[in-house]
Amino acid sequence: MGEVSTIAIDGPAAAGKTTLALRLASRLDYLYFDTGVMYRAVTLAALEREIDLNDEEIMAQVARQISINVVPPTVDDGRPCTVYLDGRDVTWAIREPQIDANVSLPSTYAEVRSEMTRQQRRIAERGRVVMVGRDIGTVVLPEADLKIYLDASAEARAVRRLRDYQDNGQDASYNDILASMHARDRLDSQRDVAPLKPADDAVIIDCTTLTVEEVLDRVMQLIDQQEMDAQ
Ligand code: DC
């Protein structure tokens, strides 16, 4: 009793959730699990099969049929984890701008979400996990020991995403990214099922002007405080 074992980190695209969660998981020796890769993998599978992303029923079938496997990095090329789609390494394929532009729609489908949620809960059952997403604190793990909602301005997030693309050698423009960021924010937060929003008991951290170190320190303080209070 008392250990902060399940940690949920939610927030909008490119707020810095991945960096924070990776650092936190490494500091605590917990499993890092990014649920966004699952929605990205479903989207990639559908695009490759030339399925109409508007067809909710077929999208649900795809979500149930495909096998998504997420494991610690298998290649030392800066990837936070390795993602397999039906046994194929799609770690970088799911980061292409085409996936960014399309992923929000399948994420609005209730049956796609329930399949992803089922798999995510199974992974979290073992505890000692930092799980990252949009609805982890609200839907997937409502009993998480600590819930962080990491926010930042759309402009700051667009700058970060632009840097990610450039680091990966991909072409992109700031204005296009900012527009796509606003569009995804709208879709993610206005959907009926599991919309992006902080859980009532989440700690909201706005990191627009904070460094990763500062955010990490804040979260470590929260964990220490909570574990002390529980003793
Ligand atoms: O965090 P990300 O950018 O990789 O997420 C990709 C998309 O997946 C995002 O637009 C919303 C969706 N998503 C979701 O709906 N629920 C989650 N738990 C994680 C991601």
Coordinates of N, CA, C and O in Angstrom, one line a residue, residues 14 100 154-178 181:
A14 N 1.5 16.7 -28.7 CA 2.8 17.5 -28.6 C 3.0 18.4 -27.4 O 3.7 19.3 -27.4
D100 N -0.7 11.7 -38.7 CA -1.1 12.8 -37.8 C -2.4 13.5 -38.3 O -3.2 13.8 -37.5
A154 N -1.0 26.0 -28.1 CA -0.9 25.3 -29.4 C 0.3 25.8 -30.1 O 1.0 25.0 -30.8
E155 N 0.7 27.0 -29.9 CA 1.9 27.5 -30.6 C 3.2 26.8 -30.1 O 4.0 26.4 -30.9
A156 N 3.3 26.7 -28.8 CA 4.5 26.0 -28.2 C 4.5 24.5 -28.7 O 5.5 24.0 -29.0
R157 N 3.3 23.9 -28.8 CA 3.3 22.5 -29.2 C 3.6 22.4 -30.7 O 4.3 21.4 -31.1
A158 N 3.2 23.4 -31.5 CA 3.5 23.3 -32.9 C 5.0 23.4 -33.1 O 5.6 22.7 -34.0
V159 N 5.7 24.3 -32.4 CA 7.1 24.4 -32.5 C 7.8 23.1 -32.1 O 8.7 22.6 -32.8
R160 N 7.3 22.4 -31.1 CA 7.9 21.1 -30.7 C 7.7 20.0 -31.7 O 8.6 19.3 -32.1
R161 N 6.5 20.0 -32.3 CA 6.2 19.0 -33.3 C 7.1 19.2 -34.6 O 7.6 18.3 -35.2
L162 N 7.3 20.5 -34.9 CA 8.1 20.9 -36.1 C 9.5 20.3 -35.8 O 10.1 19.7 -36.7
R163 N 10.0 20.5 -34.6 CA 11.3 20.0 -34.3 C 11.4 18.5 -34.4 O 12.4 17.9 -34.9
D164 N 10.3 17.8 -33.9 CA 10.3 16.3 -34.1 C 10.5 15.9 -35.5 O 11.2 15.0 -35.9
Y165 N 9.7 16.6 -36.4 CA 9.7 16.2 -37.8 C 11.1 16.5 -38.4 O 11.7 15.7 -39.1
Q166 N 11.7 17.7 -38.0 CA 13.0 18.0 -38.6 C 14.0 17.0 -38.1 O 14.9 16.6 -38.8
D167 N 13.9 16.6 -36.8 CA 14.9 15.6 -36.3 C 14.8 14.3 -37.1 O 15.8 13.6 -37.2
N168 N 13.6 14.0 -37.5 CA 13.4 12.7 -38.3 C 13.7 12.9 -39.8 O 13.4 12.1 -40.6
G169 N 14.1 14.1 -40.2 CA 14.4 14.4 -41.6 C 13.2 14.6 -42.4 O 13.2 14.4 -43.6
Q170 N 12.0 14.9 -41.8 CA 10.8 15.1 -42.5 C 10.6 16.6 -42.8 O 10.9 17.4 -42.0
D171 N 9.9 16.8 -43.9 CA 9.6 18.2 -44.4 C 8.3 18.6 -43.7 O 7.4 17.8 -43.7
A172 N 8.2 19.8 -43.2 CA 6.9 20.3 -42.7 C 7.0 21.8 -42.5 O 8.1 22.3 -42.3
S173 N 5.8 22.4 -42.5 CA 5.8 23.9 -42.3 C 5.1 24.2 -40.9 O 4.2 23.5 -40.6
Y174 N 5.6 25.2 -40.2 CA 5.0 25.6 -38.9 C 3.5 25.9 -39.1 O 2.7 25.4 -38.2
N175 N 3.2 26.6 -40.1 CA 1.8 27.0 -40.2 C 0.8 25.8 -40.4 O -0.2 25.7 -39.9
D176 N 1.3 24.8 -41.3 CA 0.5 23.6 -41.5 C 0.4 22.8 -40.2 O -0.7 22.3 -39.9
I177 N 1.5 22.8 -39.4 CA 1.4 22.0 -38.2 C 0.5 22.7 -37.2 O -0.3 22.0 -36.5
L178 N 0.6 24.0 -37.1 CA -0.3 24.7 -36.2 C -1.8 24.5 -36.5 O -2.6 24.2 -35.7
M181 N -2.7 21.1 -35.6 CA -2.8 21.0 -34.2 C -4.2 21.5 -33.7 O -4.8 20.8 -32.8

